[in-house]
Amino acid sequence: MNPTFLQISDLEFSIGEASILNGISCQVPRGETVGIIGPNGSGKTTLFNCISGFNLPSRGRIIFDATDITAVSPHTRALHGLGRVFQNSGVFRELSVEENMLTALESRDSLIRKFFPARSHRAQRRQLAREFLSEINLDAKSSHKAGSLSGGQLRLLEIVRTLAFGAEVFLLDEPTAGVSPRMKEDVAGLIAKLQQRGKTILVIEHDINFIQKFCQRILVLDGGRVVMDGPPDTVRSDRRLQEIYFGNKTQSES
């Protein structure tokens, strides 16, 4: 097994007297893909907010690549390779598809230096932007406004922008929400490409059939706690999963 790349220890988060996260702990090795499921209000998005720096936990630690990032700003985490793709698209809709890619590349000078050791020119950035767009079959739409894309295409663009920015860990928050079945396959294909590049991926998703295709593990959250953690087949066949989502049928009928 690869060494731990992301470690979450005893994470707690509260709003007033309401506890949202209640001692969450997990370890994610480099290159692993982990699905995160659970009913609404179980703490999934809050967990991502804490990992990416948008919420400061009231207790616990977050270690990323052997560095304690618990109190580090979201911007600094992103520069160190922690990428977040939100439920609501962060794509600049008034810019063209290509300009969206260029903003990611221009914001990540170290990535440009990696591909072009000499001083990078805009033409070289444009070439790299088009290479990224070709990976998601959007190179033919490079001059179109991003706002003209479908919901699924916007998700693909946002994920590949995160890749261009230099992310090593991807936090994908419901990447297939509102996406057509055909585009779901395209999203799954892009995730497979990230896996081939050795990226570490955490995916919040309600569709267990979708994440079962590519996740090595599934975490089940309930009440701000990790209540199950295991291979997809094991988690899916566990009767506790149905009880978490639908309650105890026997009790409800008595």
Coordinates of N, CA and C in Angstrom, one line a residue:
M1 N 0.8 -1.2 0.0 CA 0.0 0.0 0.0 C 0.9 1.3 0.0
N2 N 0.4 2.3 -0.7 CA 1.2 3.5 -0.8 C 1.1 4.2 0.6
P3 N 2.1 5.1 0.9 CA 2.0 5.8 2.2 C 0.9 6.7 2.3
T4 N 0.4 7.0 3.5 CA -0.7 8.0 3.7 C -0.3 9.3 3.1
F5 N -1.2 9.9 2.3 CA -1.0 11.2 1.7 C -1.9 12.2 2.4
L6 N -3.1 11.8 2.8 CA -4.0 12.7 3.5 C -4.5 12.0 4.8
Q7 N -4.3 12.6 5.9 CA -4.7 12.0 7.2 C -5.6 13.0 7.9
I8 N -6.7 12.5 8.3 CA -7.7 13.3 9.1 C -7.8 12.6 10.5
S9 N -7.6 13.4 11.5 CA -7.6 12.8 12.9 C -8.5 13.5 13.8
D10 N -9.5 12.8 14.3 CA -10.5 13.3 15.3 C -11.1 14.6 15.0
L11 N -11.5 14.8 13.8 CA -12.0 16.1 13.3 C -13.4 16.4 13.9
E12 N -13.5 17.6 14.4 CA -14.8 18.0 15.0 C -15.1 19.4 14.4
F13 N -16.3 19.7 14.2 CA -16.8 21.0 13.8 C -18.2 21.3 14.3
S14 N -18.4 22.5 14.8 CA -19.7 22.8 15.3 C -20.1 24.2 14.9
I15 N -21.4 24.4 14.8 CA -21.9 25.8 14.6 C -22.8 26.1 15.8
G16 N -22.4 27.0 16.6 CA -23.1 27.2 17.9 C -23.0 26.0 18.7
E17 N -24.2 25.5 19.1 CA -24.3 24.3 19.9 C -24.5 23.0 19.0
A18 N -24.6 23.2 17.7 CA -24.9 22.1 16.8 C -23.6 21.5 16.4
S19 N -23.4 20.2 16.7 CA -22.2 19.5 16.2 C -22.4 18.9 14.8
I20 N -21.6 19.3 13.9 CA -21.7 18.8 12.5 C -20.8 17.6 12.3
L21 N -19.5 17.7 12.7 CA -18.6 16.6 12.6 C -18.2 16.2 14.0
N22 N -18.2 14.9 14.3 CA -18.0 14.4 15.6 C -16.9 13.4 15.7
G23 N -15.7 13.8 15.5 CA -14.5 13.0 15.6 C -14.2 12.1 14.4
I24 N -14.3 12.7 13.2 CA -14.0 11.9 12.0 C -12.5 11.7 11.9
S25 N -12.1 10.5 11.6 CA -10.7 10.1 11.3 C -10.7 9.2 10.1
C26 N -9.7 9.4 9.3 CA -9.5 8.5 8.1 C -8.1 8.8 7.5
Q27 N -7.6 7.8 6.9 CA -6.3 7.9 6.2 C -6.5 7.6 4.7
V28 N -5.9 8.4 3.8 CA -6.0 8.1 2.4 C -4.6 8.0 1.8
P29 N -4.3 6.8 1.3 CA -3.0 6.7 0.7 C -2.9 7.4 -0.6
R30 N -1.7 7.8 -1.0 CA -1.5 8.4 -2.3 C -2.0 7.6 -3.4
G31 N -2.7 8.2 -4.3 CA -3.2 7.5 -5.5 C -4.5 6.7 -5.3
E32 N -5.1 6.8 -4.1 CA -6.4 6.0 -3.8 C -7.6 6.9 -4.2
T33 N -8.6 6.3 -4.6 CA -9.9 7.0 -4.8 C -10.9 6.5 -3.8
V34 N -11.5 7.4 -3.1 CA -12.4 7.1 -2.0 C -13.7 7.8 -2.2
G35 N -14.8 7.0 -2.2 CA -16.1 7.6 -2.2 C -16.7 7.9 -0.9
I36 N -17.4 9.0 -0.8 CA -18.0 9.4 0.5 C -19.5 9.5 0.3
I37 N -20.3 8.7 1.1 CA -21.7 8.8 0.9 C -22.3 8.9 2.3
G38 N -23.6 9.2 2.3 CA -24.3 9.4 3.6 C -25.5 10.2 3.3
P39 N -26.5 10.2 4.2 CA -27.8 10.9 4.1 C -27.5 12.4 4.2
N40 N -28.4 13.2 3.7 CA -28.3 14.7 3.8 C -28.1 15.1 5.3
G41 N -27.2 16.0 5.5 CA -26.9 16.5 6.9 C -25.9 15.6 7.6
S42 N -25.3 14.6 6.9 CA -24.4 13.7 7.6 C -23.0 14.3 7.8
G43 N -22.7 15.4 7.1 CA -21.4 16.1 7.3 C -20.5 16.0 6.2
K44 N -20.9 15.5 5.0 CA -20.1 15.3 3.9 C -19.4 16.6 3.4
T45 N -20.2 17.6 3.0 CA -19.7 18.8 2.5 C -18.9 19.6 3.6
T46 N -19.4 19.5 4.8 CA -18.6 20.2 5.9 C -17.2 19.6 6.0
L47 N -17.1 18.2 5.9 CA -15.8 17.6 5.9 C -14.9 18.1 4.8
F48 N -15.5 18.3 3.6 CA -14.7 18.9 2.5 C -14.3 20.3 2.8
N49 N -15.2 21.0 3.4 CA -14.9 22.4 3.7 C -13.7 22.5 4.7
C50 N -13.7 21.6 5.6 CA -12.6 21.5 6.6 C -11.3 21.1 5.9
I51 N -11.3 20.1 5.1 CA -10.1 19.7 4.4 C -9.6 20.8 3.5
S52 N -10.4 21.5 2.8 CA -10.0 22.5 1.8 C -9.8 23.9 2.5
G53 N -10.1 24.0 3.8 CA -9.8 25.3 4.5 C -10.9 26.3 4.6
F54 N -12.1 26.0 4.1 CA -13.1 26.9 4.2 C -13.9 26.9 5.6
N55 N -13.7 25.8 6.3 CA -14.1 25.8 7.7 C -12.9 25.4 8.6
L56 N -12.8 26.1 9.7 CA -11.7 25.8 10.6 C -12.3 24.8 11.7
P57 N -11.8 23.6 11.8 CA -12.3 22.6 12.7 C -12.1 23.1 14.2
S58 N -13.0 22.7 15.0 CA -12.9 23.1 16.4 C -12.0 22.2 17.2
R59 N -11.7 21.0 16.6 CA -10.8 20.0 17.1 C -10.3 19.1 16.1
G60 N -9.1 18.6 16.2 CA -8.5 17.6 15.3 C -7.5 18.2 14.4
R61 N -6.9 17.3 13.6 CA -5.8 17.7 12.7 C -6.0 17.2 11.3
I62 N -5.5 17.9 10.3 CA -5.5 17.5 8.9 C -4.0 17.5 8.4
I63 N -3.5 16.4 8.1 CA -2.1 16.3 7.6 C -2.2 16.0 6.1
F64 N -1.5 16.8 5.3 CA -1.5 16.6 3.8 C 0.0 16.5 3.4
D65 N 0.4 15.4 2.8 CA 1.7 15.2 2.4 C 2.8 15.5 3.5
A66 N 2.5 15.0 4.7 CA 3.4 15.1 5.8 C 3.4 16.5 6.4
T67 N 2.5 17.4 6.0 CA 2.4 18.8 6.6 C 1.1 19.0 7.2
D68 N 1.1 19.6 8.4 CA -0.1 19.9 9.1 C -0.7 21.2 8.5
I69 N -1.9 21.0 7.8 CA -2.5 22.1 7.1 C -3.8 22.5 7.9
T70 N -4.0 22.1 9.1 CA -5.3 22.3 9.8 C -5.7 23.8 9.8
A71 N -4.7 24.7 10.0 CA -5.0 26.1 10.1 C -4.5 26.9 8.9
V72 N -4.2 26.2 7.8 CA -3.6 26.9 6.6 C -4.8 27.4 5.7
S73 N -4.6 28.5 5.0 CA -5.6 29.1 4.2 C -6.0 28.3 3.0
P74 N -7.2 28.4 2.5 CA -7.6 27.6 1.3 C -6.6 27.9 0.1
H75 N -6.2 29.1 -0.1 CA -5.3 29.5 -1.2 C -4.0 28.7 -1.1
T76 N -3.4 28.7 0.1 CA -2.1 28.0 0.3 C -2.3 26.5 0.1
R77 N -3.4 25.9 0.5 CA -3.6 24.5 0.3 C -3.7 24.2 -1.2
A78 N -4.4 25.1 -1.9 CA -4.5 24.9 -3.4 C -3.1 24.9 -4.0
L79 N -2.3 25.9 -3.6 CA -0.9 26.0 -4.2 C -0.1 24.8 -3.9
H80 N -0.4 24.1 -2.7 CA 0.3 22.9 -2.4 C -0.2 21.6 -3.0
G81 N -1.3 21.8 -3.8 CA -1.8 20.7 -4.6 C -3.1 20.1 -4.1
L82 N -3.9 20.8 -3.3 CA -5.2 20.3 -2.8 C -6.3 21.0 -3.6
G83 N -6.9 20.3 -4.5 CA -7.9 20.9 -5.4 C -9.3 20.6 -5.0
R84 N -10.2 21.6 -5.0 CA -11.6 21.4 -4.7 C -12.5 21.7 -5.8
V85 N -13.4 20.8 -6.2 CA -14.4 21.1 -7.2 C -15.7 21.1 -6.5
F86 N -16.4 22.3 -6.5 CA -17.6 22.5 -5.7 C -18.8 22.0 -6.4
Q87 N -19.9 21.8 -5.6 CA -21.2 21.4 -6.1 C -21.6 22.4 -7.2
N88 N -21.5 23.7 -6.9 CA -21.9 24.7 -7.8 C -20.7 25.1 -8.6
S89 N -20.8 25.1 -9.9 CA -19.6 25.4 -10.8 C -18.9 26.7 -10.5
G90 N -17.6 26.6 -10.5 CA -16.8 27.8 -10.3 C -16.2 28.3 -11.6
V91 N -16.7 27.8 -12.7 CA -16.2 28.2 -14.0 C -16.6 29.7 -14.3
F92 N -15.8 30.4 -14.9 CA -16.1 31.8 -15.3 C -17.0 31.8 -16.6
R93 N -18.3 31.9 -16.4 CA -19.2 31.7 -17.6 C -19.1 32.7 -18.7
E94 N -18.7 33.9 -18.3 CA -18.6 35.0 -19.4 C -17.3 34.9 -20.2
L95 N -16.3 34.1 -19.7 CA -15.1 33.9 -20.4 C -15.2 32.7 -21.4
S96 N -14.4 32.6 -22.4 CA -14.4 31.5 -23.3 C -13.9 30.2 -22.6
V97 N -14.2 29.1 -23.1 CA -13.7 27.8 -22.6 C -12.1 27.9 -22.5
E98 N -11.5 28.3 -23.5 CA -10.0 28.4 -23.5 C -9.5 29.4 -22.5
E99 N -10.2 30.6 -22.4 CA -9.8 31.5 -21.4 C -9.9 31.0 -20.0
N100 N -10.9 30.2 -19.7 CA -11.0 29.5 -18.4 C -9.8 28.6 -18.1
M101 N -9.3 27.9 -19.1 CA -8.1 27.1 -19.0 C -6.9 28.0 -18.7
L102 N -6.8 29.1 -19.5 CA -5.6 30.0 -19.4 C -5.6 30.6 -18.0
T103 N -6.7 30.9 -17.4 CA -6.6 31.5 -16.0 C -6.1 30.5 -15.0
A104 N -6.4 29.3 -15.2 CA -5.9 28.2 -14.3 C -4.4 28.1 -14.5
L105 N -3.9 28.1 -15.8 CA -2.5 27.9 -16.1 C -1.7 29.1 -15.6
E106 N -2.2 30.3 -15.9 CA -1.5 31.5 -15.5 C -1.4 31.7 -14.0
S107 N -2.3 31.1 -13.3 CA -2.3 31.2 -11.8 C -1.4 30.1 -11.2
R108 N -0.9 29.2 -12.0 CA 0.0 28.2 -11.5 C 1.3 28.2 -12.3
D109 N 2.1 29.2 -12.0 CA 3.4 29.3 -12.7 C 4.3 28.1 -12.6
S110 N 4.2 27.4 -11.5 CA 5.1 26.3 -11.3 C 4.7 25.2 -12.3
L111 N 3.4 25.1 -12.6 CA 3.0 24.1 -13.6 C 3.6 24.4 -15.0
I112 N 3.5 25.7 -15.3 CA 4.1 26.1 -16.6 C 5.6 25.8 -16.7
R113 N 6.3 26.1 -15.6 CA 7.7 25.8 -15.6 C 8.0 24.3 -15.7
K114 N 7.1 23.5 -15.2 CA 7.3 22.1 -15.3 C 7.2 21.6 -16.8
F115 N 6.3 22.2 -17.6 CA 6.2 21.8 -19.0 C 7.1 22.5 -19.9
F116 N 7.4 23.8 -19.5 CA 8.3 24.6 -20.3 C 9.3 25.3 -19.4
P117 N 10.5 24.6 -19.2 CA 11.6 25.1 -18.3 C 12.0 26.5 -18.6
A118 N 12.0 26.9 -19.9 CA 12.3 28.3 -20.2 C 11.1 29.2 -19.9
R119 N 11.3 30.5 -20.0 CA 10.2 31.5 -19.7 C 9.0 31.2 -20.5
S120 N 7.9 31.0 -19.9 CA 6.7 30.6 -20.6 C 6.0 31.8 -21.3
H121 N 5.6 31.6 -22.5 CA 4.8 32.7 -23.3 C 3.4 32.3 -23.4
R122 N 2.5 33.3 -23.6 CA 1.1 33.0 -23.7 C 0.8 31.9 -24.8
A123 N 1.5 32.0 -25.9 CA 1.2 31.0 -26.9 C 1.5 29.6 -26.4
Q124 N 2.5 29.4 -25.6 CA 2.8 28.1 -25.0 C 1.7 27.7 -24.1
R125 N 1.2 28.6 -23.3 CA 0.1 28.4 -22.4 C -1.2 28.0 -23.2
R126 N -1.4 28.7 -24.3 CA -2.6 28.4 -25.1 C -2.5 26.9 -25.7
Q127 N -1.3 26.5 -26.1 CA -1.1 25.2 -26.6 C -1.4 24.2 -25.5
L128 N -0.9 24.4 -24.3 CA -1.2 23.5 -23.2 C -2.7 23.5 -22.8
A129 N -3.3 24.6 -22.9 CA -4.8 24.7 -22.6 C -5.5 23.9 -23.5
R130 N -5.2 23.9 -24.8 CA -5.9 23.1 -25.8 C -5.6 21.6 -25.7
E131 N -4.5 21.3 -25.2 CA -4.2 19.9 -24.9 C -5.1 19.3 -23.8
F132 N -5.2 20.2 -22.7 CA -6.1 19.8 -21.7 C -7.6 19.7 -22.2
L133 N -8.0 20.6 -23.0 CA -9.4 20.6 -23.5 C -9.6 19.4 -24.4
S134 N -8.6 19.0 -25.1 CA -8.8 17.8 -26.0 C -9.1 16.6 -25.2
E135 N -8.6 16.5 -23.9 CA -8.8 15.4 -23.1 C -10.3 15.2 -22.7
I136 N -11.0 16.3 -22.8 CA -12.4 16.2 -22.4 C -13.3 16.6 -23.6
N137 N -12.7 16.5 -24.8 CA -13.4 16.7 -26.1 C -14.1 18.1 -26.1
L138 N -13.4 19.1 -25.6 CA -14.0 20.4 -25.7 C -13.1 21.4 -26.5
D139 N -12.1 20.8 -27.1 CA -11.1 21.7 -27.9 C -11.9 22.4 -29.1
A140 N -12.9 21.7 -29.6 CA -13.7 22.3 -30.7 C -14.5 23.5 -30.2
K141 N -14.7 23.6 -28.9 CA -15.5 24.7 -28.3 C -14.7 25.7 -27.5
S142 N -13.4 25.7 -27.9 CA -12.5 26.5 -27.1 C -12.8 28.0 -27.2
S143 N -13.4 28.5 -28.3 CA -13.7 29.9 -28.4 C -15.1 30.2 -27.9
H144 N -15.9 29.2 -27.5 CA -17.3 29.4 -27.1 C -17.2 29.9 -25.6
K145 N -18.2 30.7 -25.3 CA -18.4 31.1 -23.8 C -18.7 29.9 -23.0
A146 N -18.0 29.8 -21.8 CA -18.2 28.7 -21.0 C -19.7 28.6 -20.6
G147 N -20.4 29.7 -20.5 CA -21.8 29.7 -20.1 C -22.7 28.9 -21.1
S148 N -22.2 28.7 -22.3 CA -23.0 28.0 -23.3 C -22.9 26.5 -23.2
L149 N -22.0 26.0 -22.3 CA -21.8 24.5 -22.2 C -22.9 23.9 -21.4
S150 N -23.1 22.6 -21.5 CA -24.1 21.9 -20.7 C -23.6 21.7 -19.3
G151 N -24.4 21.3 -18.4 CA -24.0 21.1 -17.0 C -22.9 20.1 -16.9
G152 N -23.0 19.0 -17.7 CA -21.9 18.0 -17.6 C -20.6 18.5 -18.2
Q153 N -20.7 19.3 -19.3 CA -19.4 19.9 -19.8 C -18.8 20.8 -18.9
L154 N -19.6 21.6 -18.1 CA -19.1 22.5 -17.1 C -18.3 21.8 -16.0
R155 N -18.9 20.6 -15.6 CA -18.2 19.8 -14.6 C -16.8 19.3 -15.1
L156 N -16.8 18.8 -16.4 CA -15.6 18.4 -16.9 C -14.6 19.5 -17.0
L157 N -15.0 20.7 -17.4 CA -14.1 21.8 -17.5 C -13.5 22.2 -16.2
E158 N -14.4 22.2 -15.2 CA -13.9 22.6 -13.8 C -12.9 21.6 -13.3
I159 N -13.2 20.3 -13.5 CA -12.2 19.3 -13.0 C -10.9 19.4 -13.8
V160 N -10.9 19.6 -15.1 CA -9.6 19.7 -15.8 C -8.9 21.0 -15.5
R161 N -9.7 22.1 -15.2 CA -9.0 23.3 -14.7 C -8.3 23.1 -13.4
T162 N -8.9 22.3 -12.5 CA -8.2 21.9 -11.3 C -6.9 21.1 -11.5
L163 N -7.0 20.2 -12.5 CA -5.8 19.5 -12.9 C -4.7 20.4 -13.4
A164 N -5.1 21.4 -14.3 CA -4.2 22.3 -14.8 C -3.5 23.2 -13.8
F165 N -4.2 23.5 -12.7 CA -3.7 24.3 -11.6 C -2.7 23.5 -10.8
G166 N -2.6 22.2 -11.0 CA -1.6 21.4 -10.3 C -2.0 20.6 -9.2
A167 N -3.3 20.3 -9.1 CA -3.8 19.5 -8.0 C -3.2 18.1 -8.0
E168 N -2.9 17.6 -6.8 CA -2.5 16.2 -6.5 C -3.7 15.5 -5.8
V169 N -4.4 16.2 -5.0 CA -5.6 15.6 -4.4 C -6.8 16.4 -4.9
F170 N -7.8 15.6 -5.3 CA -9.1 16.2 -5.9 C -10.2 15.9 -4.9
L171 N -10.9 16.9 -4.5 CA -12.1 16.8 -3.7 C -13.3 17.1 -4.6
L172 N -14.0 16.1 -5.0 CA -15.1 16.3 -6.0 C -16.4 16.2 -5.2
D173 N -17.1 17.3 -5.2 CA -18.4 17.3 -4.5 C -19.6 17.1 -5.4
E174 N -20.1 15.9 -5.4 CA -21.2 15.5 -6.3 C -21.0 15.9 -7.8
P175 N -20.0 15.4 -8.4 CA -19.6 15.8 -9.8 C -20.6 15.4 -10.8
T176 N -21.6 14.5 -10.5 CA -22.6 14.2 -11.5 C -24.0 14.7 -11.2
A177 N -24.1 15.6 -10.2 CA -25.4 16.2 -9.8 C -25.9 17.0 -11.1
G178 N -27.1 16.6 -11.5 CA -27.8 17.3 -12.6 C -27.2 17.0 -14.0
V179 N -26.4 15.9 -14.0 CA -25.7 15.5 -15.3 C -26.5 14.4 -15.9
S180 N -26.5 14.4 -17.3 CA -27.2 13.4 -18.0 C -26.5 12.0 -17.9
P181 N -27.2 10.9 -18.1 CA -26.5 9.6 -18.0 C -25.3 9.5 -18.9
R182 N -25.4 10.0 -20.1 CA -24.2 10.0 -21.0 C -23.0 10.8 -20.5
M183 N -23.3 12.0 -19.9 CA -22.2 12.8 -19.4 C -21.7 12.2 -18.1
K184 N -22.5 11.4 -17.4 CA -21.9 10.7 -16.2 C -20.8 9.8 -16.6
E185 N -20.9 9.1 -17.8 CA -19.9 8.3 -18.3 C -18.6 9.1 -18.6
D186 N -18.8 10.3 -19.2 CA -17.7 11.1 -19.5 C -17.0 11.6 -18.2
V187 N -17.7 11.9 -17.1 CA -17.1 12.2 -15.9 C -16.3 11.1 -15.3
A188 N -16.9 9.9 -15.4 CA -16.2 8.7 -14.9 C -14.9 8.4 -15.7
G189 N -15.0 8.7 -17.0 CA -13.8 8.6 -17.9 C -12.7 9.5 -17.5
L190 N -13.1 10.8 -17.1 CA -12.1 11.7 -16.7 C -11.5 11.3 -15.3
I191 N -12.3 10.8 -14.4 CA -11.8 10.4 -13.2 C -10.8 9.2 -13.4
A192 N -11.1 8.4 -14.4 CA -10.2 7.3 -14.7 C -8.8 7.8 -15.2
K193 N -8.9 8.9 -15.9 CA -7.6 9.5 -16.4 C -6.8 10.1 -15.2
L194 N -7.6 10.7 -14.3 CA -6.9 11.2 -13.1 C -6.2 10.1 -12.3
Q195 N -6.9 8.9 -12.2 CA -6.3 7.8 -11.6 C -5.1 7.3 -12.3
Q196 N -5.1 7.3 -13.6 CA -3.9 6.9 -14.4 C -2.7 7.8 -14.1
R197 N -3.0 9.1 -13.8 CA -1.9 10.0 -13.5 C -1.5 9.9 -12.0
G198 N -2.1 9.0 -11.3 CA -1.7 8.8 -9.9 C -2.3 9.8 -8.9
K199 N -3.4 10.4 -9.3 CA -4.0 11.4 -8.4 C -4.7 10.8 -7.3
T200 N -4.8 11.5 -6.2 CA -5.6 11.0 -5.0 C -7.0 11.7 -5.1
I201 N -8.1 10.9 -5.0 CA -9.4 11.5 -5.3 C -10.4 11.1 -4.2
L202 N -11.1 12.1 -3.7 CA -12.2 11.9 -2.7 C -13.5 12.4 -3.4
V203 N -14.5 11.6 -3.5 CA -15.7 11.9 -4.2 C -16.9 11.8 -3.3
I204 N -17.6 12.9 -3.1 CA -19.0 12.9 -2.5 C -20.0 12.6 -3.6
E205 N -20.8 11.6 -3.4 CA -21.7 11.2 -4.4 C -22.9 10.4 -3.8
H206 N -24.1 10.7 -4.3 CA -25.3 10.0 -3.8 C -25.5 8.7 -4.6
D207 N -24.9 8.6 -5.8 CA -25.2 7.4 -6.7 C -24.1 6.4 -6.4
I208 N -24.4 5.4 -5.6 CA -23.4 4.4 -5.2 C -23.0 3.5 -6.4
N209 N -24.0 3.4 -7.3 CA -23.6 2.6 -8.5 C -22.5 3.3 -9.3
F210 N -22.5 4.6 -9.3 CA -21.5 5.4 -10.1 C -20.2 5.2 -9.4
I211 N -20.1 5.5 -8.1 CA -18.8 5.5 -7.5 C -18.2 4.1 -7.3
Q212 N -19.1 3.1 -7.3 CA -18.6 1.7 -7.2 C -17.7 1.3 -8.4
K213 N -17.9 2.0 -9.5 CA -17.1 1.7 -10.7 C -15.6 2.0 -10.5
F214 N -15.3 3.0 -9.7 CA -13.9 3.4 -9.7 C -13.3 3.6 -8.3
C215 N -14.1 3.5 -7.3 CA -13.5 3.7 -5.9 C -13.0 2.4 -5.3
Q216 N -11.8 2.6 -4.7 CA -11.2 1.4 -3.9 C -11.9 1.3 -2.6
R217 N -12.4 2.4 -2.0 CA -13.0 2.4 -0.7 C -14.2 3.3 -0.7
I218 N -15.2 3.0 0.2 CA -16.3 3.9 0.4 C -16.4 4.2 1.9
L219 N -16.5 5.5 2.3 CA -16.7 5.9 3.6 C -18.2 6.3 3.7
V220 N -18.9 5.8 4.7 CA -20.3 6.2 5.0 C -20.3 7.1 6.2
L221 N -20.9 8.3 6.0 CA -21.0 9.2 7.1 C -22.5 9.2 7.6
D222 N -22.6 9.3 8.9 CA -23.9 9.5 9.5 C -23.8 10.2 10.8
G223 N -24.5 11.3 11.0 CA -24.4 12.1 12.2 C -23.0 12.6 12.5
G224 N -22.3 13.0 11.4 CA -21.0 13.6 11.5 C -19.9 12.6 11.9
R225 N -20.2 11.3 11.8 CA -19.2 10.2 12.1 C -19.0 9.3 10.9
V226 N -17.8 8.7 10.8 CA -17.6 7.6 9.9 C -18.2 6.3 10.5
V227 N -19.2 5.8 9.9 CA -19.8 4.6 10.5 C -19.5 3.3 9.7
M228 N -19.0 3.5 8.5 CA -18.6 2.4 7.7 C -17.4 2.8 6.8
D229 N -16.5 1.9 6.6 CA -15.3 2.2 5.8 C -14.8 0.9 5.2
G230 N -14.9 0.7 3.9 CA -14.5 -0.6 3.4 C -14.7 -0.6 1.9
P231 N -14.3 -1.7 1.2 CA -14.5 -1.9 -0.2 C -15.9 -1.7 -0.6
P232 N -16.2 -1.2 -1.8 CA -17.6 -0.9 -2.3 C -18.5 -2.1 -2.1
D233 N -18.1 -3.3 -2.5 CA -19.0 -4.5 -2.5 C -19.4 -4.8 -1.0
T234 N -18.4 -4.6 -0.1 CA -18.7 -4.9 1.3 C -19.6 -3.9 1.9
V235 N -19.4 -2.6 1.6 CA -20.3 -1.6 2.1 C -21.7 -1.7 1.5
R236 N -21.8 -2.0 0.2 CA -23.1 -2.0 -0.4 C -23.9 -3.2 0.1
S237 N -23.3 -4.3 0.5 CA -24.1 -5.5 1.0 C -24.3 -5.4 2.4
D238 N -23.8 -4.4 3.1 CA -24.0 -4.3 4.6 C -25.4 -3.8 4.9
R239 N -26.2 -4.5 5.7 CA -27.6 -4.1 6.0 C -27.6 -2.7 6.7
R240 N -26.5 -2.3 7.3 CA -26.5 -1.0 8.0 C -26.7 0.1 7.0
L241 N -26.3 -0.1 5.8 CA -26.4 1.0 4.8 C -27.9 1.4 4.6
Q242 N -28.7 0.3 4.4 CA -30.1 0.6 4.2 C -30.8 1.2 5.4
E243 N -30.3 0.8 6.6 CA -30.9 1.3 7.8 C -30.5 2.8 8.0
I244 N -29.3 3.2 7.5 CA -28.9 4.6 7.6 C -29.7 5.5 6.7
Y245 N -30.0 5.0 5.5 CA -30.8 5.8 4.6 C -32.3 5.7 4.8
F246 N -32.8 4.5 5.2 CA -34.2 4.4 5.2 C -34.8 4.0 6.6
G247 N -33.9 3.9 7.6 CA -34.3 3.5 8.9 C -34.5 2.1 9.1
N248 N -34.7 1.6 10.3 CA -35.0 0.2 10.5 C -36.4 -0.1 10.2
K249 N -36.6 -0.9 9.1 CA -37.9 -1.2 8.6 C -38.8 -1.9 9.6
T250 N -38.1 -2.8 10.4 CA -38.9 -3.5 11.4 C -39.5 -2.6 12.4
Q251 N -38.6 -1.6 12.9 CA -39.1 -0.7 13.9 C -40.2 0.2 13.3
S252 N -40.0 0.6 12.1 CA -41.0 1.5 11.5 C -42.4 0.9 11.3
E253 N -42.4 -0.4 11.1 CA -43.7 -1.1 10.9 C -44.3 -1.6 12.2
S254 N -43.5 -1.5 13.3 CA -44.1 -2.0 14.6 C -45.0 -1.0 15.3

